[in-house]
Amino acid sequence: MKFRAKIVDAACLNHFTRVSAMIAKLAKTCTLRISPQKLNFILSDKVANGGVSMWCELEQENFFSEFQMEGVSAENNAIYLELTSENLSRALKTAQNARALKIKLTNKHFPCLTVSIELLSVSSSSRIVTHDIPVKVIPRRLWKDLQEPTVPDSDVSIYLPVLKTMKSIVEKMKNISNYLIIEANLNGELNLKIETELVCVTTHFKDLGNPPLASEDASQDRDPEQMAEVHIDIRKLLQFLAGQQVNPTKAVCNIVTNKIVHFDLLHEDVSLQYFIPAFS
Amino acid sequence: MKCLVTGGNVKVLGKAVHSLSRIGDELYLEPLEDGLSLRTVNSSRSAYACFLFAPLFFQQYQAAASGQEALRCKILMKSFLAVFRSLAMVEKSVERCCISLNGRSSRLVVQLHCRYGVRKTHNLSFQDCESLQAIFDPALCSHVLRAPARVLGEAVLPFPPALAEVTLGIGCGRRVILRSYQEEEADSTVKAMVTEMSIGEEDFQQLQAQEGVAITFCLKELRGLLSFAESANLALSVHFDAPGRPAIFAVKDSLLDGHFVLATLSESDLHSPELRRLAPPLQAHGTPPPDDFANDDIDSYMIAMETTADSEASRAVPSIPLSPGLRPPCSPDPYSEDNEAEPCTEPGTPPPKKFRSLFFGSILAPAHSPPGPSPVLAEDSEGEG
């Protein structure tokens, strides 16, 4: 198993740093999957995560000037590593003024992802920062739990409003209730609702637009005014929104009534899918 | 005692107090002939810090009323720090600062003369105290490195603010290496990330140390001095010896000098075999760690805290008086470069355990081996960070 990669472009480095910062906010521990074309940050829907799952994908070509990997075997040409997301984010943050950044899989008494940064220095000598991030290599037999989740057939698909706005609203709602209802229809309307014994608060978003539907049948059968709703844990929604520091290029919300809400975002060239199950 | 600080020096004084506050909870103020000294020590006696402001730093400096003895006092760090809490405010609005200590009144008076005629007077209660004194001499340390504070400030940037300990050493190619040090619990499955910063020799004004030497000390305690030195644009020098012996961090300019003396982990503290294996990268290949214990004038290098009621001895002179009772166990002459002096211990026995904390109290009997097990290097439990 081998992995070495290098980033020399400042913009790519900043983008990668932002992605890792986002992942650090979304999941404390996650799986990094390294394959010849892509890098994935994965959180599988275990009970420990509260059923939340995440799939983040980026094309390695868009970031790395050099990229070499050798998976477990020729047929299984991938590497799955479990790591503490914050470590990677912290390591990358120190690369603010880097001339070059190298990542490689090493074994320094325990498996590590070593991030080696050559800093720009005023003097002639270079300064090198090295971070050894401990990782756990995930064995082949557990890979099946870490595959790309299938996108469910949603009842409603809608474009999200500005995430910052959503976040500040949900933050205030969190003080009133632990559970939130997210509902949307095919008329570009999305509501965030909380209901308690004493009070009900609803925030209405209009004219959001809906992405074109995949199947023709569904669009004809469904009344555009009819809302599809899911009850979810408000903290999970807040955690997801808190991770989005920058407004995404594209943001779609897919709702399967009373089952799951699926967020499909695109940050420039990095795709993020986040699933929050209905509170049961 | 009466001192008057004006202009930009007020902020310098404030910054010094901020950096001292990271070490200890009590500030020892002592007006001396060569200046006003501000000292502190942490609760576990493993860190000592001292700033000496020369008389020229002040617009007016009077150590003691004529004919009277200079008064010493000990104040709560929190109280003194509160006067200079907001450095931004100090810089913007304070024109003069007057510190006076009157034997008759039981208060230390700090008066800030601010703009627009505003005058803030702080009456701080104090305790009489003995002189807090550490005996150490940077000149006797075998290794030195010196660099502009900015270099070291940038060097510690990659380390998280919460990181307690760091190892400083010389690696291959005479690069100066700073590496995060974490005590690994035997049963912990979650390993911590290790961060290492490597700086080339060229960034240092002075580098007198061989490849392979390294010391581990509390970074949190040093950060105070680092930020002071950076803001004052001074060079910081680090004087150190073998692991276990205190390391001295010093800044100096014509008007002031500052010394932070921090205990370092001794070889025996690196008890985890894994950690020992991690240490080799800092050592040049094949070079065993220098055995300074062989030439042991223990007490010269020990930093001993003495309380002396005797005013003659109370001056914090940075030299090594071999006071009676601290007779060197073996070689009569103080530290010599000669490593062939007879070892005090039998060959094959491990080197005597070094004090890991700076002792406060009576002079130790030289013939006895150091009392052990000394308290483990402990962080200031109440410090700000």
XYZ file of C-alpha atoms in Angstrom:
665
model
C 0.000 0.000 0.000
C 1.490 3.265 -1.053
C 0.316 6.791 -1.294
C 2.131 9.984 -2.069
C 0.773 13.225 -3.397
C 1.888 16.788 -3.758
C 0.181 20.158 -4.031
C 2.113 23.165 -5.291
C -0.636 25.529 -6.332
C -1.730 27.995 -3.647
C -5.347 28.080 -4.790
C -5.593 24.284 -4.791
C -4.050 24.191 -1.348
C -6.513 26.713 0.013
C -9.415 24.835 -1.504
C -8.233 21.548 -0.057
C -7.783 23.216 3.328
C -11.342 24.519 3.182
C -12.672 21.087 2.288
C -10.861 19.497 5.217
C -12.140 22.230 7.543
C -15.661 21.487 6.395
C -15.206 17.745 6.949
C -13.809 18.443 10.420
C -17.012 20.274 11.273
C -19.228 17.536 9.889
C -17.615 14.466 11.355
C -15.218 13.944 14.221
C -13.880 10.729 12.776
C -14.200 9.844 9.156
C -12.854 7.488 6.529
C -10.578 8.728 3.805
C -10.767 6.614 0.689
C -7.902 6.955 -1.747
C -8.361 5.639 -5.254
C -6.497 6.374 -8.491
C -8.838 9.167 -9.605
C -10.559 10.324 -6.491
C -10.386 11.123 -2.834
C -13.446 10.522 -0.686
C -14.296 11.515 2.846
C -16.863 9.071 4.133
C -19.044 8.838 7.183
C -21.159 5.732 7.234
C -24.595 5.659 8.826
C -23.802 3.880 12.046
C -25.808 4.242 15.204
C -22.856 6.027 16.743
C -23.271 8.818 14.241
C -26.980 9.015 14.920
C -27.707 7.537 11.538
C -26.208 10.494 9.714
C -24.030 9.681 6.751
C -21.799 11.683 4.494
C -20.102 11.163 1.153
C -17.684 13.779 -0.076
C -15.896 13.332 -3.361
C -13.182 15.192 -5.175
C -11.173 14.505 -8.292
C -7.539 14.273 -7.307
C -6.445 15.833 -10.590
C -8.026 19.112 -9.592
C -5.806 19.445 -6.560
C -2.610 17.480 -6.775
C 0.269 18.096 -9.128
C 1.587 14.651 -8.316
C -0.456 11.690 -7.194
C 0.657 8.103 -6.837
C -1.198 5.372 -5.103
C -1.097 1.636 -4.864
C -4.020 0.006 -3.179
C -4.304 -3.150 -1.207
C -4.174 -5.260 -4.345
C -4.559 -4.873 -8.091
C -8.280 -5.771 -8.046
C -8.893 -3.722 -4.935
C -6.926 -0.676 -5.868
C -8.008 1.549 -3.031
C -6.885 2.514 0.430
C -9.350 3.131 3.242
C -8.035 5.045 6.242
C -9.842 6.094 9.368
C -8.663 9.330 10.907
C -9.630 12.177 13.187
C -10.790 14.860 10.776
C -9.603 17.704 12.929
C -6.010 16.523 12.697
C -5.983 16.832 8.941
C -7.694 20.185 9.078
C -5.222 21.507 11.640
C -2.272 20.234 9.683
C -3.454 21.877 6.487
C -4.158 25.152 8.241
C -0.476 25.509 9.019
C 0.234 25.507 5.311
C -0.908 29.068 4.802
C 2.301 30.244 3.185
C 3.522 27.028 1.752
C 5.735 26.571 -1.201
C 4.699 22.949 -1.465
C 2.718 20.381 0.456
C 3.310 16.650 0.365
C 1.118 13.955 1.805
C 2.158 10.391 2.116
C 1.225 7.257 3.901
C 3.977 6.282 6.276
C 4.583 3.888 9.084
C 6.275 5.596 11.969
C 5.707 2.988 14.663
C 2.066 3.181 13.661
C 0.438 4.019 10.339
C 0.360 7.743 9.692
C -0.600 10.144 7.050
C 2.405 12.417 7.024
C 1.787 15.936 5.831
C 5.017 17.695 5.044
C 4.947 21.404 4.329
C 7.730 23.514 2.971
C 7.131 27.049 4.085
C 8.145 30.179 2.298
C 10.854 31.800 4.317
C 12.407 35.217 4.182
C 15.849 33.798 4.634
C 17.517 31.401 2.285
C 16.895 28.372 4.407
C 13.604 26.596 4.125
C 11.369 25.815 7.024
C 9.677 22.496 7.069
C 6.659 21.564 9.122
C 5.766 17.910 9.388
C 2.589 16.520 10.830
C 2.180 12.821 11.489
C -1.520 12.110 11.593
C -2.238 8.704 13.082
C -4.553 6.642 10.914
C -6.157 3.242 11.099
C -6.076 1.156 7.977
C -9.527 -0.279 7.378
C -9.445 -3.924 6.363
C -10.913 -5.109 3.085
C -13.826 -6.895 4.722
C -15.275 -3.654 6.074
C -15.185 -1.810 2.774
C -18.726 -2.805 1.875
C -20.094 -0.501 4.574
C -18.230 2.409 3.091
C -19.572 2.543 -0.435
C -21.291 5.439 -2.107
C -24.816 5.630 -0.730
C -27.631 5.192 -3.218
C -29.601 8.335 -3.690
C -33.151 7.541 -2.655
C -36.101 8.337 -4.868
C -37.207 11.546 -3.379
C -40.706 12.907 -3.203
C -39.545 16.479 -3.575
C -36.338 17.981 -4.806
C -35.709 21.666 -4.198
C -32.864 24.182 -4.350
C -31.811 25.432 -0.925
C -31.861 29.073 0.162
C -28.665 30.837 1.239
C -27.180 28.458 3.799
C -26.022 31.212 6.118
C -29.588 32.421 6.470
C -30.821 28.912 7.078
C -28.158 28.417 9.695
C -28.998 31.522 11.692
C -32.677 30.570 11.683
C -32.059 26.994 12.748
C -29.687 28.223 15.460
C -32.458 30.280 17.012
C -34.951 27.446 16.656
C -32.611 25.096 18.456
C -33.255 27.023 21.658
C -36.947 26.185 21.481
C -37.103 22.631 20.310
C -34.907 19.616 19.672
C -36.805 18.543 16.615
C -37.470 20.331 13.406
C -39.731 19.639 10.471
C -38.310 20.348 7.087
C -40.865 20.366 4.324
C -40.848 21.409 0.699
C -42.953 21.195 -2.429
C -42.465 21.280 -6.164
C -43.501 24.916 -6.238
C -40.209 26.168 -4.895
C -41.445 26.512 -1.326
C -39.543 25.277 1.680
C -40.562 25.556 5.325
C -38.648 25.030 8.522
C -41.053 24.325 11.373
C -40.785 23.709 15.049
C -43.704 22.759 17.210
C -43.882 22.726 20.982
C -46.747 22.776 23.455
C -46.548 26.511 23.795
C -45.489 27.735 20.433
C -45.093 26.878 16.777
C -42.574 28.718 14.655
C -42.360 28.415 10.910
C -39.996 30.105 8.532
C -41.137 30.142 4.924
C -38.808 30.309 1.960
C -40.367 30.976 -1.412
C -39.331 30.987 -5.072
C -36.440 28.666 -4.498
C -36.886 26.689 -7.682
C -36.846 22.973 -8.172
C -34.327 21.027 -10.170
C -35.719 19.190 -13.182
C -37.200 15.877 -12.138
C -35.588 12.631 -13.083
C -38.703 10.678 -13.896
C -41.636 11.987 -15.849
C -44.276 9.974 -13.985
C -43.574 11.449 -10.616
C -43.956 15.023 -11.843
C -47.389 14.379 -13.267
C -48.735 12.562 -10.245
C -47.672 14.933 -7.595
C -49.559 18.081 -6.706
C -46.994 20.878 -6.829
C -48.439 22.415 -3.681
C -48.199 19.242 -1.657
C -45.462 19.324 0.949
C -43.133 16.432 1.597
C -41.916 16.540 5.151
C -39.401 14.930 7.450
C -38.961 15.311 11.201
C -35.310 15.486 12.060
C -33.048 16.154 15.012
C -32.323 19.861 14.870
C -28.738 19.498 16.056
C -27.869 17.284 13.124
C -29.179 19.867 10.722
C -27.279 22.561 12.544
C -24.055 20.577 12.427
C -24.452 20.203 8.696
C -25.126 23.892 8.180
C -22.259 24.924 10.463
C -19.875 23.055 8.212
C -20.715 25.191 5.228
C -18.470 28.181 5.622
C -18.725 29.187 2.017
C -21.940 29.253 0.045
C -21.901 26.309 -2.323
C -22.032 26.498 -6.078
C -25.098 24.315 -6.047
C -27.282 23.108 -3.194
C -30.174 20.711 -3.547
C -32.349 19.193 -0.869
C -34.167 15.926 -1.551
C -36.926 14.840 0.783
C -38.353 11.373 1.180
C -41.454 11.820 3.284
C -40.927 10.667 6.860
C -37.797 8.806 5.904
C -34.779 10.873 5.118
C -33.531 14.247 3.931
C -30.655 14.252 1.525
C -28.498 17.320 0.907
C -26.570 17.360 -2.316
C -24.036 20.182 -2.506
C -21.355 21.186 -4.904
C -18.489 23.398 -3.716
C -16.789 24.301 -6.986
C -15.529 20.865 -7.944
C -16.074 19.045 -4.687
C -19.351 17.245 -4.173
C -20.836 16.639 -0.758
C -23.799 14.446 0.052
C -25.224 14.472 3.539
C -28.081 12.264 4.759
C -30.121 12.931 7.860
C -32.629 10.210 8.721
C -36.064 10.979 10.046
C -36.351 11.025 13.765
C -38.194 7.931 14.771
C 10.270 53.049 46.444
C 9.033 55.274 43.687
C 9.211 54.668 39.962
C 7.820 56.657 37.114
C 7.352 55.057 33.707
C 6.397 57.157 30.743
C 5.396 56.823 27.148
C 5.874 53.562 25.310
C 7.603 51.971 28.274
C 4.311 51.688 30.078
C 3.165 49.211 27.481
C 6.462 47.346 27.731
C 5.963 47.038 31.461
C 2.417 45.873 30.898
C 3.537 43.271 28.408
C 6.134 42.007 30.831
C 3.468 41.578 33.488
C 1.296 39.695 31.018
C 4.088 37.287 30.259
C 4.850 36.783 33.950
C 1.198 36.092 34.597
C 1.447 32.977 32.466
C 3.857 31.504 34.941
C 2.805 32.261 38.471
C 0.052 33.611 40.652
C 2.169 35.903 42.758
C 4.404 38.714 41.664
C 7.496 39.538 43.690
C 8.448 43.156 43.300
C 11.864 44.214 44.465
C 13.504 47.557 43.870
C 17.206 47.057 43.560
C 20.057 49.363 42.865
C 20.367 48.052 39.346
C 16.722 48.341 38.696
C 13.245 47.138 39.482
C 12.903 43.412 39.458
C 9.655 41.590 38.875
C 9.746 37.896 39.562
C 7.457 34.948 39.772
C 7.562 31.224 40.130
C 4.948 28.615 39.346
C 3.222 26.505 41.937
C 5.207 23.362 41.208
C 8.429 25.304 41.255
C 9.293 24.115 37.794
C 9.287 27.524 36.163
C 10.789 30.796 37.288
C 10.578 34.108 35.494
C 12.220 37.416 36.161
C 12.356 40.802 34.501
C 14.821 43.453 35.571
C 14.147 46.995 34.429
C 17.213 49.222 34.611
C 16.923 52.655 36.248
C 17.152 54.241 32.796
C 13.925 52.514 31.823
C 12.182 54.889 34.201
C 11.871 58.597 34.012
C 12.366 58.583 37.734
C 13.663 55.714 39.802
C 14.125 55.654 43.502
C 14.734 52.237 44.948
C 14.437 53.290 48.552
C 13.914 56.422 50.542
C 17.274 57.724 51.679
C 18.557 55.961 54.693
C 15.941 53.278 54.461
C 16.144 49.734 53.350
C 14.593 48.826 50.069
C 11.212 47.236 50.569
C 10.227 44.014 48.928
C 6.736 42.936 48.377
C 4.648 40.144 47.021
C 1.382 40.908 45.273
C -1.318 38.813 43.744
C -0.528 38.549 40.057
C -4.195 38.948 39.257
C -4.308 42.324 40.951
C -1.235 43.714 39.281
C -2.287 42.343 35.927
C -5.654 44.035 36.247
C -3.890 47.403 36.071
C -2.465 46.511 32.688
C -5.268 44.230 31.569
C -5.988 45.910 28.284
C -2.707 46.634 26.562
C -4.528 48.384 23.781
C -6.031 50.788 26.264
C -2.675 51.252 27.962
C -1.034 52.110 24.696
C -3.731 54.488 23.650
C -4.475 56.440 26.749
C -1.862 56.034 29.459
C 0.756 58.749 29.498
C 2.519 57.976 32.732
C 2.553 55.237 35.278
C 3.777 55.772 38.792
C 4.480 52.867 41.111
C 5.204 53.628 44.717
C 5.617 51.614 47.818
C 5.411 53.294 51.125
C 6.618 51.495 54.183
C 4.034 53.145 56.342
C 1.020 52.482 54.227
C 0.281 48.890 53.514
C -0.471 49.430 49.913
C 1.441 49.369 46.672
C 0.119 52.310 44.747
C 0.005 52.169 40.965
C -1.221 55.344 39.437
C -1.970 55.652 35.745
C -2.045 59.187 34.384
C -4.169 59.034 31.300
C -5.262 61.400 28.605
C -7.799 64.109 29.249
C -6.664 64.420 32.828
C -8.014 61.052 33.860
C -6.083 59.487 36.674
C -6.549 55.890 37.741
C -5.191 54.894 41.086
C -4.847 51.288 42.104
C -4.125 50.517 45.727
C -2.891 46.974 45.872
C -2.368 45.164 49.092
C 0.852 43.298 49.411
C 2.689 40.975 51.690
C 6.182 41.399 52.937
C 8.266 38.614 51.653
C 11.657 37.172 51.395
C 13.533 37.656 48.238
C 12.595 35.191 45.542
C 15.896 34.276 44.152
C 17.130 31.734 41.754
C 20.731 30.990 41.201
C 21.555 30.270 37.649
C 24.122 31.283 35.108
C 23.402 31.041 31.418
C 27.098 31.242 30.719
C 27.610 27.852 32.261
C 25.218 26.038 29.985
C 26.906 23.999 27.348
C 24.448 24.709 24.572
C 23.168 28.010 23.298
C 21.009 29.101 20.498
C 19.934 32.600 19.721
C 17.523 33.943 17.161
C 15.226 36.910 16.678
C 12.090 36.267 18.669
C 10.121 36.414 15.449
C 11.856 33.265 14.189
C 10.899 31.348 17.302
C 7.446 32.882 17.320
C 6.867 31.632 13.798
C 8.356 28.301 14.743
C 5.712 27.638 17.379
C 2.790 28.671 15.178
C 2.055 25.152 13.882
C 1.610 23.898 17.421
C -1.850 24.071 18.940
C -2.183 26.560 21.821
C -3.244 23.727 24.071
C -0.027 21.792 23.580
C 1.809 21.576 26.839
C 5.210 20.237 26.105
C 7.594 20.509 23.234
C 11.004 19.062 22.494
C 13.697 21.351 21.156
C 16.758 19.807 19.643
C 19.361 19.785 16.934
C 18.760 17.357 14.121
C 20.672 16.226 11.100
C 22.258 18.938 9.068
C 22.318 21.206 12.107
C 18.682 22.015 11.730
C 16.859 23.174 14.812
C 13.860 20.984 15.458
C 10.807 21.616 17.570
C 8.536 18.660 18.063
C 5.321 18.232 19.977
C 5.712 15.990 22.970
C 2.829 14.042 24.336
C 2.800 11.679 27.237
C 1.341 8.496 25.844
C -0.861 6.543 28.153
C -0.147 2.873 27.891
C -3.738 1.897 27.296
C -4.781 4.713 25.022
C -5.781 3.587 21.573
C -6.144 7.034 20.144
C -2.756 8.350 19.273
C -2.058 12.012 19.098
C -0.840 13.828 16.047
C 2.830 14.661 16.128
C 3.909 17.993 14.713
C 7.483 18.891 13.947
C 8.995 22.158 12.799
C 12.446 22.222 11.326
C 14.422 25.444 10.911
C 17.713 25.888 9.176
C 20.845 26.976 10.995
C 20.992 30.177 8.963
C 17.999 31.607 10.769
C 19.921 31.636 14.018
C 22.335 34.275 15.172
C 24.098 31.755 17.314
C 23.941 27.999 17.404
C 26.284 26.312 19.778
C 25.073 22.768 20.183
C 25.847 19.426 18.631
C 23.495 17.323 16.629
C 21.475 15.068 18.823
C 21.059 17.266 21.877
C 17.499 17.896 22.882
C 15.427 19.111 25.789
C 11.730 18.889 26.522
C 10.009 21.708 28.335
C 6.638 23.315 28.798
C 5.814 25.431 25.783
C 2.854 27.094 27.431
C 5.143 28.686 29.969
C 7.471 29.970 27.302
C 4.783 31.558 25.176
C 4.600 34.515 27.532
C 8.245 35.388 27.001
C 7.986 34.736 23.282
C 5.195 37.204 22.814
C 7.005 39.782 24.914
C 10.179 39.371 22.920
C 8.341 39.546 19.620
C 6.571 42.748 20.519
C 9.793 44.311 21.757
C 11.666 43.040 18.702
C 14.357 41.389 20.760
C 16.514 38.367 20.195
C 15.795 35.374 22.367
C 18.576 33.143 23.537
C 18.122 29.636 24.830
C 20.765 28.195 27.146
C 20.495 24.554 27.962
C 22.323 21.464 29.045
C 21.452 17.816 29.370
C 17.822 16.774 29.723
C 16.655 17.280 33.267
C 18.675 20.400 33.795
C 16.776 23.650 33.648
C 16.777 25.610 30.444
C 17.242 29.364 30.506
C 15.448 31.590 28.020
C 16.733 35.127 28.006
C 16.037 38.450 26.361
C 18.066 41.554 26.825
C 18.398 45.096 25.739
C 19.937 48.214 27.170
C 17.006 48.954 29.424
C 15.839 45.572 30.562
C 16.543 41.922 30.713
C 14.279 38.983 31.169
C 14.976 35.413 32.159
C 12.617 32.505 32.109
C 14.044 29.379 33.677
C 12.082 26.244 32.913
C 12.628 22.731 34.129
C 13.147 20.128 31.455
C 12.203 16.491 31.402
C 15.040 14.237 32.335
C 15.988 11.096 30.445
C 14.159 8.948 32.957
C 10.944 10.826 32.268
C 10.884 9.476 28.770
C 9.848 6.158 30.196
C 7.831 4.898 27.287
C 10.073 2.819 25.024
C 8.164 4.162 22.062
C 9.135 7.656 22.987
C 12.720 6.697 23.299
C 12.591 5.416 19.782
C 11.091 8.649 18.627
C 13.975 10.506 20.143
C 16.611 9.108 17.773
C 15.644 11.311 14.837
C 16.945 14.189 16.867
C 20.225 12.479 17.506
C 23.014 12.326 15.048
C 23.662 8.781 14.047
C 25.720 6.842 16.443
C 26.260 9.635 18.879
C 25.302 8.710 22.396
C 23.805 11.523 24.430
C 26.543 13.499 26.101
C 27.165 12.276 29.577
C 27.436 15.454 31.504
C 26.760 13.707 34.725
C 30.277 12.480 34.755
C 31.573 15.848 35.622
C 29.232 16.615 38.325
C 29.175 19.785 40.143
C 25.500 19.202 40.664
C 24.861 22.170 42.767
C 26.359 24.659 40.426
C 23.852 23.784 37.855
C 20.964 23.260 40.079
C 18.701 26.091 40.383
C 18.095 26.380 44.041
C 15.572 28.661 45.537
C 16.798 30.200 48.681
C 15.068 32.353 51.110
C 17.422 34.679 52.769
C 16.550 37.218 55.309
C 20.049 38.490 54.834
C 19.854 41.561 52.658
C 23.403 41.219 51.459
C 22.709 37.928 49.881
C 19.349 39.026 48.651
C 20.469 40.579 45.449
C 19.584 38.450 42.536
C 23.014 38.199 41.136
C 23.162 35.941 38.158
C 26.292 34.180 39.201
C 27.017 31.065 41.101
C 28.101 31.663 44.622
C 29.114 28.362 46.071
C 27.550 29.059 49.392
C 28.805 27.084 52.320
C 27.239 23.704 52.388
C 26.965 23.463 48.646
C 30.308 21.909 48.272
C 30.768 20.093 45.004
C 30.780 16.382 45.614
C 33.624 15.560 43.317
C 35.598 18.027 41.385
C 36.592 21.107 43.283
C 36.431 23.404 40.330
C 33.141 24.432 38.878
C 32.066 23.285 35.490
C 34.931 22.468 33.273
C 34.943 21.290 29.735
C 36.912 18.299 30.754
C 34.732 15.259 30.447
C 37.356 13.054 31.836
C 36.876 14.192 35.372
C 36.101 11.356 37.661
C 32.493 10.418 37.620
C 30.739 10.629 40.904
C 28.761 7.548 40.245
C 30.115 4.147 39.592
C 30.365 3.276 35.972
C 27.346 1.382 34.830
C 24.927 2.984 37.204
C 22.388 5.301 35.715
C 23.112 8.997 36.114
C 21.793 10.473 39.314
C 18.227 11.643 38.952
C 18.144 15.306 38.364
C 15.868 17.571 40.222
C 12.894 18.059 38.161
C 11.624 20.886 40.168
C 13.388 23.838 41.519
C 13.596 23.533 45.240
C 12.448 26.126 47.562
C 13.923 25.740 50.935
C 17.094 24.982 52.692
C 20.370 24.370 51.042
C 20.721 20.748 50.202
C 23.374 18.589 51.724
C 25.772 17.865 48.893
C 26.870 14.419 49.809
C 23.477 12.868 49.548
C 22.157 11.875 46.224
C 19.232 13.939 45.176
C 16.103 13.039 47.052
C 13.847 11.113 44.829
C 11.403 10.620 43.422
C 10.973 14.333 43.002
C 7.607 15.579 41.955
C 7.013 15.122 38.292
C 7.195 18.178 36.125
C 3.806 19.628 36.603
C 2.148 22.428 34.811
C 0.954 25.448 36.610
C -2.509 24.240 37.361
C -3.911 27.710 37.733
C -2.096 29.451 35.006
C -3.933 30.986 32.097
C -2.422 28.649 29.672
